Coordinates of C-alpha atoms in Angstrom, one line a residue:
Chain N
M1 CA -16.0 1.3 -36.4
L2 CA -16.3 0.6 -40.1
Y3 CA -16.1 3.8 -42.3
I4 CA -18.5 3.5 -45.3
I5 CA -16.9 5.4 -47.8
G6 CA -18.9 7.1 -51.4
L7 CA -15.6 7.6 -53.8
G8 CA -17.8 9.8 -56.3
L9 CA -18.0 9.1 -59.6
A10 CA -15.1 9.5 -61.8
D11 CA -11.3 8.9 -60.4
E12 CA -8.9 8.9 -57.2
R13 CA -9.4 12.6 -56.5
D14 CA -13.3 12.4 -56.4
V15 CA -13.0 11.2 -52.3
S16 CA -13.8 13.8 -49.8
V17 CA -10.8 15.4 -48.3
K18 CA -12.4 13.8 -44.9
G19 CA -12.9 10.5 -46.4
L20 CA -9.1 10.4 -47.9
E21 CA -8.0 10.8 -44.1
I22 CA -10.0 8.2 -42.8
I23 CA -8.8 6.1 -46.2
R24 CA -5.3 6.9 -45.1
Q25 CA -5.4 5.7 -41.1
A26 CA -7.7 3.1 -41.3
E27 CA -6.6 -0.6 -40.4
R28 CA -7.9 -2.3 -43.6
V29 CA -9.4 -1.0 -46.9
Y30 CA -11.7 -2.9 -48.8
L31 CA -13.0 -1.4 -52.2
E32 CA -16.1 -2.9 -53.2
A33 CA -15.7 -3.9 -57.1
Y34 CA -19.1 -4.9 -58.4
T35 CA -21.4 -2.8 -58.1
A36 CA -20.3 -0.2 -60.2
V37 CA -16.6 0.8 -61.2
L38 CA -14.3 3.8 -61.4
L39 CA -12.8 5.6 -64.8
V40 CA -9.5 4.7 -63.2
D41 CA -7.9 1.0 -61.7
Q42 CA -6.9 -0.1 -58.7
Q43 CA -3.6 0.5 -58.8
Q44 CA -4.0 4.6 -59.7
L45 CA -6.2 4.2 -56.7
E46 CA -3.6 2.7 -54.3
S47 CA -0.9 4.9 -55.4
Y48 CA -3.2 8.0 -55.1
Y49 CA -4.0 7.0 -51.2
G50 CA -1.2 5.0 -50.3
R51 CA -3.1 2.1 -49.1
S52 CA -3.2 -1.1 -50.9
L53 CA -7.0 -2.2 -51.2
I54 CA -8.7 -5.5 -50.8
I55 CA -11.2 -6.3 -53.1
A56 CA -14.5 -7.2 -52.0
D57 CA -16.4 -8.9 -54.6
R58 CA -20.2 -9.7 -54.0
E59 CA -19.1 -13.6 -52.7
M60 CA -17.1 -11.7 -50.3
V61 CA -19.9 -8.7 -49.4
E62 CA -22.7 -11.4 -49.3
S63 CA -21.0 -14.4 -48.2
R64 CA -18.0 -13.7 -46.2
S65 CA -18.6 -10.1 -44.3
D66 CA -17.6 -11.2 -41.7
E67 CA -14.0 -10.9 -42.5
I68 CA -14.4 -7.4 -43.9
L69 CA -15.8 -6.4 -40.3
A70 CA -13.5 -8.6 -38.3
G71 CA -12.2 -6.3 -35.5
A72 CA -14.1 -3.7 -36.3
H73 CA -15.6 -3.1 -33.0
E74 CA -12.4 -1.8 -31.4
K75 CA -10.3 -0.8 -34.7
D76 CA -11.2 1.2 -38.0
V77 CA -12.2 -0.5 -40.9
A78 CA -12.7 1.5 -44.2
F79 CA -15.2 0.0 -47.5
L80 CA -15.0 2.1 -50.3
V81 CA -18.0 2.3 -52.5
V82 CA -17.7 3.8 -55.9
G83 CA -20.8 6.7 -55.9
D84 CA -22.6 7.0 -53.0
P85 CA -22.5 4.5 -50.7
F86 CA -27.0 4.1 -50.7
S87 CA -27.0 4.0 -53.9
A88 CA -27.2 -0.2 -53.8
T89 CA -29.1 -1.6 -51.4
T90 CA -26.2 -4.1 -49.9
H91 CA -24.9 -1.6 -48.4
T92 CA -27.6 -1.0 -46.1
D93 CA -27.5 -4.6 -45.8
L94 CA -23.9 -4.1 -43.8
A95 CA -24.5 -1.5 -41.6
L96 CA -27.3 -4.0 -41.1
R97 CA -25.2 -6.6 -40.5
C98 CA -22.9 -4.4 -37.7
R99 CA -25.3 -3.4 -35.3
Q100 CA -26.7 -7.3 -34.7
H101 CA -22.8 -7.6 -34.6
D102 CA -21.5 -8.9 -31.2
P103 CA -20.3 -6.8 -29.7
P104 CA -22.2 -4.1 -32.1
I105 CA -19.3 -2.1 -34.4
R106 CA -20.8 1.4 -34.9
T107 CA -20.7 2.4 -38.3
R108 CA -20.1 6.1 -40.1
T109 CA -20.9 6.8 -44.0
L110 CA -19.1 9.3 -45.8
P111 CA -22.3 10.4 -48.7
N112 CA -20.5 11.1 -52.0
A113 CA -22.0 12.3 -55.8
S114 CA -24.5 9.5 -57.1
I115 CA -25.0 8.9 -60.8
L116 CA -28.5 9.2 -59.3
T117 CA -28.4 13.0 -58.9
A118 CA -25.2 14.2 -60.8
V119 CA -27.8 13.5 -64.0
G120 CA -28.6 16.4 -63.1
A121 CA -25.6 17.7 -65.9
T122 CA -28.6 17.0 -68.7
G123 CA -30.1 19.8 -67.4
L124 CA -33.5 17.4 -66.7
S125 CA -34.9 18.8 -63.2
L126 CA -34.1 16.3 -60.2
Y127 CA -37.4 17.2 -58.8
S128 CA -38.7 16.1 -61.9
F129 CA -37.6 12.3 -61.7
G130 CA -39.8 9.4 -60.8
Q131 CA -38.7 6.3 -59.7
T132 CA -35.3 4.5 -60.5
V133 CA -35.3 1.2 -62.8
S134 CA -32.1 -0.8 -63.8
M135 CA -31.8 -2.4 -66.7
V136 CA -30.0 -5.8 -67.3
F137 CA -28.7 -8.0 -69.9
F138 CA -31.4 -9.5 -71.9
T139 CA -30.4 -13.3 -73.2
E140 CA -32.1 -16.0 -75.1
S141 CA -34.5 -16.7 -72.5
W142 CA -34.4 -13.9 -70.2
R143 CA -35.7 -10.7 -71.0
P144 CA -37.1 -9.5 -67.6
A145 CA -39.6 -6.6 -68.3
S146 CA -40.7 -5.6 -65.4
F147 CA -38.9 -2.3 -65.8
Y148 CA -41.7 -1.0 -68.1
D149 CA -44.8 -1.2 -65.7
R150 CA -42.2 1.1 -63.4
V151 CA -41.2 3.6 -66.1
G152 CA -45.2 3.6 -67.5
E153 CA -45.8 4.6 -64.1
N154 CA -43.5 7.5 -64.3
A155 CA -44.9 8.4 -68.0
E156 CA -48.5 8.3 -66.7
L157 CA -47.0 10.9 -64.1
G158 CA -45.3 13.4 -67.0
L159 CA -42.3 12.1 -64.7
H160 CA -38.4 11.4 -66.2
T161 CA -37.0 8.5 -65.6
L162 CA -33.0 7.5 -64.7
V163 CA -32.7 3.9 -66.4
L164 CA -29.1 2.3 -64.5
L165 CA -27.2 0.2 -67.1
D166 CA -26.4 -3.7 -66.0
I167 CA -22.9 -4.0 -65.2
K168 CA -20.9 -7.9 -65.1
V169 CA -17.6 -8.2 -63.5
K170 CA -15.9 -11.2 -62.2
E171 CA -18.9 -13.4 -64.4
P172 CA -18.0 -17.4 -64.4
D173 CA -17.8 -18.7 -67.4
L174 CA -19.9 -21.7 -67.6
K175 CA -18.3 -23.4 -70.7
A176 CA -15.1 -23.5 -68.6
M177 CA -17.0 -24.4 -65.6
A178 CA -18.7 -27.6 -67.0
R179 CA -14.9 -28.8 -67.7
G180 CA -14.0 -27.5 -64.2
K181 CA -12.2 -24.9 -64.6
I182 CA -12.8 -21.4 -62.7
V183 CA -12.5 -18.8 -65.0
Y184 CA -13.9 -15.2 -65.7
E185 CA -15.7 -13.8 -68.5
P186 CA -14.1 -10.3 -69.7
P187 CA -16.1 -7.7 -67.6
R188 CA -19.2 -6.4 -69.5
F189 CA -20.8 -2.7 -69.3
M190 CA -24.1 -1.8 -70.9
T191 CA -24.1 0.8 -73.2
V192 CA -27.0 3.3 -73.5
A193 CA -27.3 1.7 -77.5
Q194 CA -27.9 -1.5 -75.9
C195 CA -30.3 -0.4 -73.4
A196 CA -32.1 1.8 -75.8
S197 CA -32.7 -1.2 -78.0
Q198 CA -34.1 -3.6 -75.3
M199 CA -36.8 -0.7 -74.6
L200 CA -37.8 -0.6 -78.0
E201 CA -38.1 -4.3 -78.2
V202 CA -40.2 -4.2 -75.3
E203 CA -42.2 -1.6 -76.7
E204 CA -42.5 -4.0 -79.6
D205 CA -44.2 -6.6 -77.3
R206 CA -46.0 -4.4 -74.9
Q207 CA -47.6 -1.6 -77.0
Q208 CA -48.5 0.6 -74.7
G209 CA -46.7 4.0 -76.2
V210 CA -44.3 4.0 -72.7
C211 CA -41.2 3.8 -74.6
G212 CA -41.6 3.7 -78.3
K213 CA -39.2 5.0 -81.2
E214 CA -40.4 8.3 -80.9
R215 CA -39.8 8.9 -77.4
L216 CA -37.2 11.7 -76.4
A217 CA -34.2 10.8 -74.4
V218 CA -30.9 11.8 -73.1
G219 CA -28.1 9.0 -72.7
V220 CA -24.8 9.9 -70.4
A221 CA -21.6 8.3 -70.5
R222 CA -18.4 8.9 -67.7
L223 CA -20.4 11.5 -65.7
G224 CA -18.4 13.8 -63.4
S225 CA -15.5 13.3 -65.6
E226 CA -13.3 15.5 -67.6
D227 CA -14.6 13.6 -70.7
E228 CA -18.3 13.1 -69.9
R229 CA -20.5 12.8 -73.0
I230 CA -24.3 13.5 -73.2
V231 CA -26.3 12.6 -76.2
A232 CA -30.5 13.5 -76.5
G233 CA -32.4 12.2 -79.4
T234 CA -35.7 9.8 -79.3
L235 CA -35.1 6.1 -78.3
E236 CA -34.6 5.2 -82.0
E237 CA -31.3 7.3 -82.3
L238 CA -29.9 6.8 -79.0
A239 CA -30.1 2.9 -80.2
G240 CA -27.5 3.7 -82.7
A241 CA -25.2 6.4 -80.4
D242 CA -22.0 5.4 -79.8
L243 CA -21.0 7.3 -76.5
G244 CA -17.5 5.9 -76.0
A245 CA -15.8 3.8 -72.7
P246 CA -18.8 2.8 -69.8
L247 CA -20.5 3.7 -67.0
H248 CA -23.0 4.6 -69.2
S249 CA -26.7 5.7 -68.0
L250 CA -29.7 6.3 -70.0
V251 CA -32.9 9.1 -68.7
L252 CA -36.5 8.4 -71.0
C253 CA -38.1 11.8 -70.7
G254 CA -41.1 12.4 -68.9
R255 CA -44.4 14.2 -70.7
K256 CA -43.5 17.4 -68.0
M257 CA -40.3 17.9 -69.5
H258 CA -40.1 22.3 -69.1
E259 CA -39.3 24.6 -71.6
M260 CA -36.2 25.1 -69.2
E261 CA -34.7 22.0 -69.6
W262 CA -35.9 21.6 -73.3
E263 CA -33.6 24.8 -73.9
Y264 CA -30.5 22.9 -71.8
V265 CA -30.9 19.6 -73.4
R266 CA -31.6 20.2 -77.2
E267 CA -28.0 21.2 -77.2
F268 CA -26.7 17.7 -76.8
A269 CA -29.0 16.7 -79.4
V270 CA -28.0 14.0 -82.1
D271 CA -30.4 15.9 -84.6
R272 CA -31.7 19.3 -83.3
E273 CA -34.1 19.8 -85.8
K274 CA -35.6 16.9 -85.3
F275 CA -35.3 17.1 -81.6
D276 CA -37.2 20.3 -81.4
R277 CA -40.1 18.6 -84.3
V278 CA -40.7 15.5 -81.5
W279 CA -40.6 18.3 -78.5
R280 CA -43.0 20.6 -79.5
A281 CA -45.2 18.2 -81.0
E282 CA -45.1 15.9 -78.0
Y283 CA -43.7 17.5 -74.6
A284 CA -44.8 21.0 -74.4
G285 CA -47.2 21.9 -72.6
K286 CA -48.2 18.4 -72.0
G287 CA -47.1 18.0 -68.2
Chain W
M1 CA -13.7 28.0 -67.2
L2 CA -16.9 28.1 -64.8
Y3 CA -16.3 25.5 -62.2
I4 CA -19.5 24.9 -60.3
I5 CA -18.6 22.6 -57.4
G6 CA -20.8 20.8 -54.5
L7 CA -19.8 21.3 -51.2
G8 CA -21.2 17.9 -49.9
L9 CA -23.7 18.6 -47.0
A10 CA -21.6 19.0 -43.7
D11 CA -18.1 21.2 -43.0
E12 CA -15.4 22.4 -45.1
R13 CA -13.9 18.8 -45.3
D14 CA -16.3 17.3 -47.4
V15 CA -15.2 19.1 -50.2
S16 CA -13.6 16.4 -52.8
V17 CA -9.7 16.4 -53.0
K18 CA -10.2 17.9 -56.5
G19 CA -12.7 20.3 -56.0
L20 CA -10.4 21.7 -53.5
E21 CA -7.2 22.6 -55.7
I22 CA -9.6 24.0 -57.9
I23 CA -11.0 26.4 -55.0
R24 CA -7.1 27.0 -54.1
Q25 CA -6.3 28.3 -57.5
A26 CA -9.2 29.8 -58.8
E27 CA -9.3 33.5 -59.5
R28 CA -12.1 34.2 -57.7
V29 CA -14.3 31.8 -55.0
Y30 CA -18.1 32.8 -54.8
L31 CA -20.3 30.8 -52.4
E32 CA -23.7 30.2 -53.3
A33 CA -25.7 30.8 -49.6
Y34 CA -29.6 31.1 -50.3
T35 CA -30.7 27.4 -51.6
A36 CA -28.7 25.6 -48.6
V37 CA -26.2 25.9 -45.6
L38 CA -23.2 24.1 -44.7
L39 CA -23.1 23.0 -41.0
V40 CA -20.2 25.4 -40.7
D41 CA -19.9 29.2 -40.9
Q42 CA -18.1 31.3 -43.7
Q43 CA -14.7 31.8 -41.8
Q44 CA -13.9 28.4 -41.3
L45 CA -14.5 27.7 -45.0
E46 CA -12.0 30.5 -46.2
S47 CA -9.5 29.6 -43.2
Y48 CA -9.5 26.1 -44.4
Y49 CA -9.5 26.9 -48.3
G50 CA -6.9 29.6 -47.8
R51 CA -9.5 31.4 -49.8
S52 CA -12.1 34.5 -49.3
L53 CA -15.4 33.7 -50.4
I54 CA -17.8 36.1 -52.3
I55 CA -21.3 35.1 -50.8
A56 CA -23.5 34.8 -53.9
D57 CA -26.8 35.6 -52.9
R58 CA -30.1 34.8 -54.4
E59 CA -30.1 38.7 -56.1
M60 CA -26.6 38.5 -57.1
V61 CA -26.7 35.3 -58.7
E62 CA -30.6 35.7 -60.8
S63 CA -30.0 39.5 -61.6
R64 CA -26.3 40.6 -61.1
S65 CA -24.7 37.1 -63.1
D66 CA -22.4 38.8 -65.3
E67 CA -20.1 40.0 -62.2
I68 CA -19.7 36.7 -61.2
L69 CA -18.5 35.4 -65.4
A70 CA -16.7 38.3 -65.8
G71 CA -13.5 37.5 -67.3
A72 CA -14.5 34.0 -66.7
H73 CA -13.6 33.2 -70.7
E74 CA -10.1 33.7 -70.1
K75 CA -9.8 32.8 -66.2
D76 CA -10.9 30.0 -63.8
V77 CA -14.3 31.3 -61.3
A78 CA -15.6 28.8 -58.7
F79 CA -18.5 29.2 -58.1
L80 CA -19.5 26.6 -54.6
V81 CA -23.0 25.2 -53.9
V82 CA -23.9 23.3 -50.6
G83 CA -24.8 19.6 -51.8
D84 CA -24.8 19.2 -55.3
P85 CA -24.8 22.0 -57.8
F86 CA -27.6 20.0 -59.9
S87 CA -30.0 19.7 -56.8
A88 CA -31.4 23.4 -57.7
T89 CA -32.5 24.4 -61.5
T90 CA -30.4 27.8 -60.8
H91 CA -27.5 26.0 -61.3
T92 CA -28.6 24.8 -64.6
D93 CA -29.4 28.6 -65.3
L94 CA -26.2 29.8 -64.8
A95 CA -24.8 27.3 -66.8
L96 CA -27.1 28.1 -69.5
R97 CA -25.9 31.8 -69.2
C98 CA -22.5 30.8 -69.8
R99 CA -23.1 29.1 -73.1
Q100 CA -24.7 32.4 -74.1
H101 CA -22.3 34.7 -72.7
D102 CA -19.8 36.4 -75.4
P103 CA -18.0 34.9 -75.9
P104 CA -18.8 31.5 -74.8
I105 CA -17.4 30.3 -71.0
R106 CA -16.6 26.8 -70.4
T107 CA -18.2 25.1 -67.7
R108 CA -17.3 21.9 -65.3
T109 CA -19.3 20.3 -62.7
L110 CA -18.1 18.8 -59.9
P111 CA -20.8 17.0 -58.3
N112 CA -21.4 15.6 -54.6
A113 CA -23.2 14.4 -52.2
S114 CA -27.0 15.6 -52.3
I115 CA -29.4 15.4 -50.1
L116 CA -31.3 13.6 -52.3
T117 CA -29.5 10.2 -52.0
A118 CA -28.0 10.9 -48.6
V119 CA -31.4 10.1 -47.2
G120 CA -30.7 6.7 -48.5
A121 CA -29.1 6.9 -44.2
T122 CA -32.6 6.2 -43.2
G123 CA -32.7 2.7 -44.8
L124 CA -35.5 3.6 -47.0
S125 CA -34.5 2.4 -50.6
L126 CA -33.6 5.1 -52.9
Y127 CA -34.9 2.9 -56.2
S128 CA -38.6 3.3 -54.0
F129 CA -38.7 7.0 -54.2
G130 CA -41.2 9.3 -56.3
Q131 CA -40.7 12.6 -57.5
T132 CA -38.9 14.9 -55.1
V133 CA -41.3 18.0 -53.3
S134 CA -40.5 21.2 -51.3
M135 CA -42.5 22.8 -48.4
V136 CA -42.7 26.1 -47.5
F137 CA -43.2 28.2 -44.6
F138 CA -47.0 28.5 -44.6
T139 CA -48.4 32.5 -43.7
E140 CA -51.7 33.4 -42.5
S141 CA -52.6 34.1 -46.3
W142 CA -50.2 31.9 -48.0
R143 CA -50.8 28.2 -48.0
P144 CA -49.3 26.5 -51.3
A145 CA -50.9 22.6 -51.0
S146 CA -50.1 21.6 -54.5
F147 CA -47.3 19.3 -52.8
Y148 CA -49.9 17.1 -51.5
D149 CA -51.1 15.7 -55.0
R150 CA -47.6 15.2 -55.9
V151 CA -47.1 13.1 -52.4
G152 CA -50.4 12.1 -53.6
E153 CA -49.1 11.0 -56.9
N154 CA -46.6 9.0 -55.4
A155 CA -48.4 7.0 -52.3
E156 CA -50.6 5.9 -54.8
L157 CA -47.5 4.1 -56.4
G158 CA -46.5 2.9 -52.9
L159 CA -43.1 5.1 -53.3
H160 CA -41.9 7.5 -50.5
T161 CA -42.0 11.0 -51.2
L162 CA -39.3 13.2 -50.2
V163 CA -39.6 16.4 -49.1
L164 CA -37.2 19.2 -48.7
L165 CA -37.8 22.3 -46.2
D166 CA -37.9 25.9 -46.7
I167 CA -35.0 28.2 -45.7
K168 CA -35.2 31.6 -45.6
V169 CA -31.8 33.8 -45.3
K170 CA -31.4 37.5 -46.2
E171 CA -35.4 38.4 -46.0
P172 CA -36.1 41.5 -45.6
D173 CA -37.8 42.5 -42.9
L174 CA -40.9 43.9 -44.8
K175 CA -42.3 46.6 -41.5
A176 CA -38.4 48.0 -41.5
M177 CA -38.7 49.0 -45.3
A178 CA -41.9 50.5 -44.6
R179 CA -39.6 52.9 -42.6
G180 CA -36.9 53.2 -45.5
K181 CA -34.4 50.8 -43.9
I182 CA -32.9 47.7 -45.0
V183 CA -32.8 45.1 -42.1
Y184 CA -32.9 41.6 -43.1
E185 CA -34.9 38.8 -40.6
P186 CA -32.8 36.2 -38.8
P187 CA -32.2 33.0 -41.0
R188 CA -34.8 30.6 -40.3
F189 CA -34.9 26.9 -41.0
M190 CA -38.3 24.8 -41.1
T191 CA -38.1 21.8 -38.8
V192 CA -38.9 18.0 -39.2
A193 CA -42.5 19.3 -37.0
Q194 CA -43.4 22.5 -38.4
C195 CA -43.3 20.2 -41.8
A196 CA -44.8 17.2 -40.7
S197 CA -47.5 19.8 -39.0
Q198 CA -48.3 21.9 -41.8
M199 CA -48.4 18.2 -43.4
L200 CA -51.3 17.5 -41.2
E201 CA -53.4 20.3 -41.5
V202 CA -53.5 20.3 -45.5
E203 CA -54.6 16.5 -44.6
E204 CA -57.2 17.9 -42.6
D205 CA -58.3 20.1 -45.4
R206 CA -58.1 17.3 -48.6
Q207 CA -59.5 14.4 -46.3
Q208 CA -57.7 11.8 -48.9
G209 CA -55.7 10.2 -46.7
V210 CA -52.0 10.7 -48.3
C211 CA -51.0 12.5 -45.0
G212 CA -52.8 11.6 -42.2
K213 CA -52.3 11.2 -38.7
E214 CA -50.9 7.2 -38.9
R215 CA -49.0 7.4 -42.2
L216 CA -45.5 6.6 -41.4
A217 CA -42.3 9.1 -41.8
V218 CA -38.5 9.4 -41.2
G219 CA -37.2 12.7 -40.1
V220 CA -33.6 13.7 -40.7
A221 CA -31.0 16.5 -39.4
R222 CA -27.8 16.8 -40.1
L223 CA -27.4 14.1 -42.8
G224 CA -23.6 13.4 -43.2
S225 CA -22.2 15.4 -40.6
E226 CA -21.7 12.8 -37.2
D227 CA -24.0 14.6 -35.4
E228 CA -26.9 13.3 -38.1
R229 CA -30.0 11.9 -36.3
I230 CA -33.0 10.0 -37.6
V231 CA -36.1 10.0 -36.0
A232 CA -39.0 7.7 -37.0
G233 CA -42.5 7.8 -36.2
T234 CA -46.4 8.7 -37.3
L235 CA -46.6 11.7 -38.7
E236 CA -48.5 12.8 -35.0
E237 CA -45.3 11.4 -33.9
L238 CA -43.0 13.7 -36.0
A239 CA -44.9 17.1 -35.4
G240 CA -43.8 16.3 -31.6
A241 CA -40.3 15.3 -32.3
D242 CA -37.1 17.8 -32.0
L243 CA -34.3 17.2 -34.3
G244 CA -32.2 20.3 -33.0
A245 CA -30.3 22.2 -35.5
P246 CA -30.6 22.4 -38.8
L247 CA -30.9 21.3 -42.0
H248 CA -34.2 19.0 -41.6
S249 CA -35.8 17.0 -44.0
L250 CA -38.7 14.2 -44.1
V251 CA -39.7 11.1 -45.8
L252 CA -43.0 10.3 -46.3
C253 CA -43.0 6.1 -46.4
G254 CA -44.9 4.9 -48.9
R255 CA -46.9 1.6 -49.2
K256 CA -44.1 -0.4 -50.6
M257 CA -41.8 -0.2 -47.9
H258 CA -39.8 -3.6 -47.8
E259 CA -39.2 -5.6 -44.8
M260 CA -35.7 -4.7 -45.5
E261 CA -36.2 -1.2 -45.3
W262 CA -38.7 -1.7 -42.6
E263 CA -36.4 -4.0 -40.2
Y264 CA -33.5 -0.5 -40.9
V265 CA -35.7 2.7 -40.3
R266 CA -37.6 0.8 -37.0
E267 CA -34.6 1.5 -35.0
F268 CA -34.8 5.1 -35.5
A269 CA -38.9 4.9 -34.2
V270 CA -40.0 7.5 -31.6
D271 CA -42.4 4.9 -30.2
R272 CA -41.0 1.0 -31.6
E273 CA -44.1 -1.0 -30.7
K274 CA -46.8 1.6 -32.0
F275 CA -43.9 1.8 -35.6
D276 CA -44.1 -2.1 -35.7
R277 CA -48.4 -2.0 -35.4
V278 CA -48.9 0.9 -37.7
W279 CA -46.1 -1.3 -40.1
R280 CA -48.2 -4.5 -40.1
A281 CA -51.6 -2.9 -40.5
E282 CA -51.2 -0.3 -43.2
Y283 CA -47.7 -1.2 -44.7
A284 CA -46.2 -5.0 -44.8
G285 CA -47.3 -6.5 -48.0
K286 CA -49.4 -3.7 -49.3
G287 CA -46.9 -2.7 -52.2

């Protein structure tokens, strides 16, 4: 059996009681470590779980999944995923390979907290979110703006958009590679401020009013941990906000934002007076 | 401190390790028991947690929250919620009352698995869902069809819609009330088949092709448990499907359904040949 186990969002004790029991008795335990990260390091997990973890990077999961699945038709293998297992399509793909395996491998998934729902901590109603989008790090030559259309579709319906922010772990250093060395760049995690800036930049180009300076948004950091932080403001304000250590996400508020949502989220405002002014002018009763 | 703790979806061991520690040391422990239910009963929870639980019905949470919050500014009170705490707006409201309490009560939320993300077990990509809708039990005189417009908005964008199904627990028996007795009706949980039938019925009226007989959908039951069940088919097929014990939910598939999603979900088809035929004719490449 392949157990795909969600670890939740913050630390080693966010795993479910059931998940922990499986981890402790499995033959091998893998930790998927490229779509998200916990706020604690591998050692802390290993010491709490009482197991050593095999790090599964993108290359292993996508190209060497046979290693992960070896023997799983008769023994238990645990594959740990930060957050909820189904937040990334990668894991559906792994389950599909289990079905097609000869002999077939049974799979069982243990769901857990995901940023997709934990974002409810902002006070914004999960029923009023449209499709989720991702934001990648822009480079000089690569500034994909496809998010803009999808955020626009949500905005058209008055819905909120959750924007998931890029993380780069174990990226090869291209300059070192050119010299024949394999060196990895230090991990990078996009901040709320970087995301807001990129959104404003694309708005400058597209000018459709989807994510301009005065749109209300909420930045979140380290959700589900004791150290979680929520900051609300205009996109321009968030482009200057510092929410500290990763992971960050951003919600662009939709026009349907209800008075009860506003009442909750304004507590987190950078500048409450401004937040209220924009809400009254642009959001209240506009859904 | 008021701890609002998600219990996950299936049984007593889906709580996080951290959540369990808090439950075991809290002064009082409430179980919210009207927006969702676990697949195990109160006694099983109490015996595993080693605590007796105070059942918090709608009336207590909405009208007598002072009881729940009593003393929580200096002692720890745990408020348990099936699934994830923020799936229902009720709990945001409770957190708001903690802020406004005199003296203010600190709150901490422990996220957990939610049907909103566990539905990824169908193989449908969580990025391709639009807004979530609820379906209530129709009666002779009350057949609210507002869901139709929202499902239509999602469909227009090619997105999937998660439909959450009504549950009725502790509903007063009106006939007995008229005789001056307080008697509660037995709990009722909407099935996938009932939901599909109601959608077809509203489609008959509205005729906009949003949820007709040949639209593809996926029914899920008891997600996250060992006994989970997933059934895919046309809405007409699902209107005749029996997925067994509660809780059920339904996903109406959007036209953007990707080939990889189809490959995964077709395994669950009532009639795979028909499923494939409809997919090729109406969905494949139509996003």
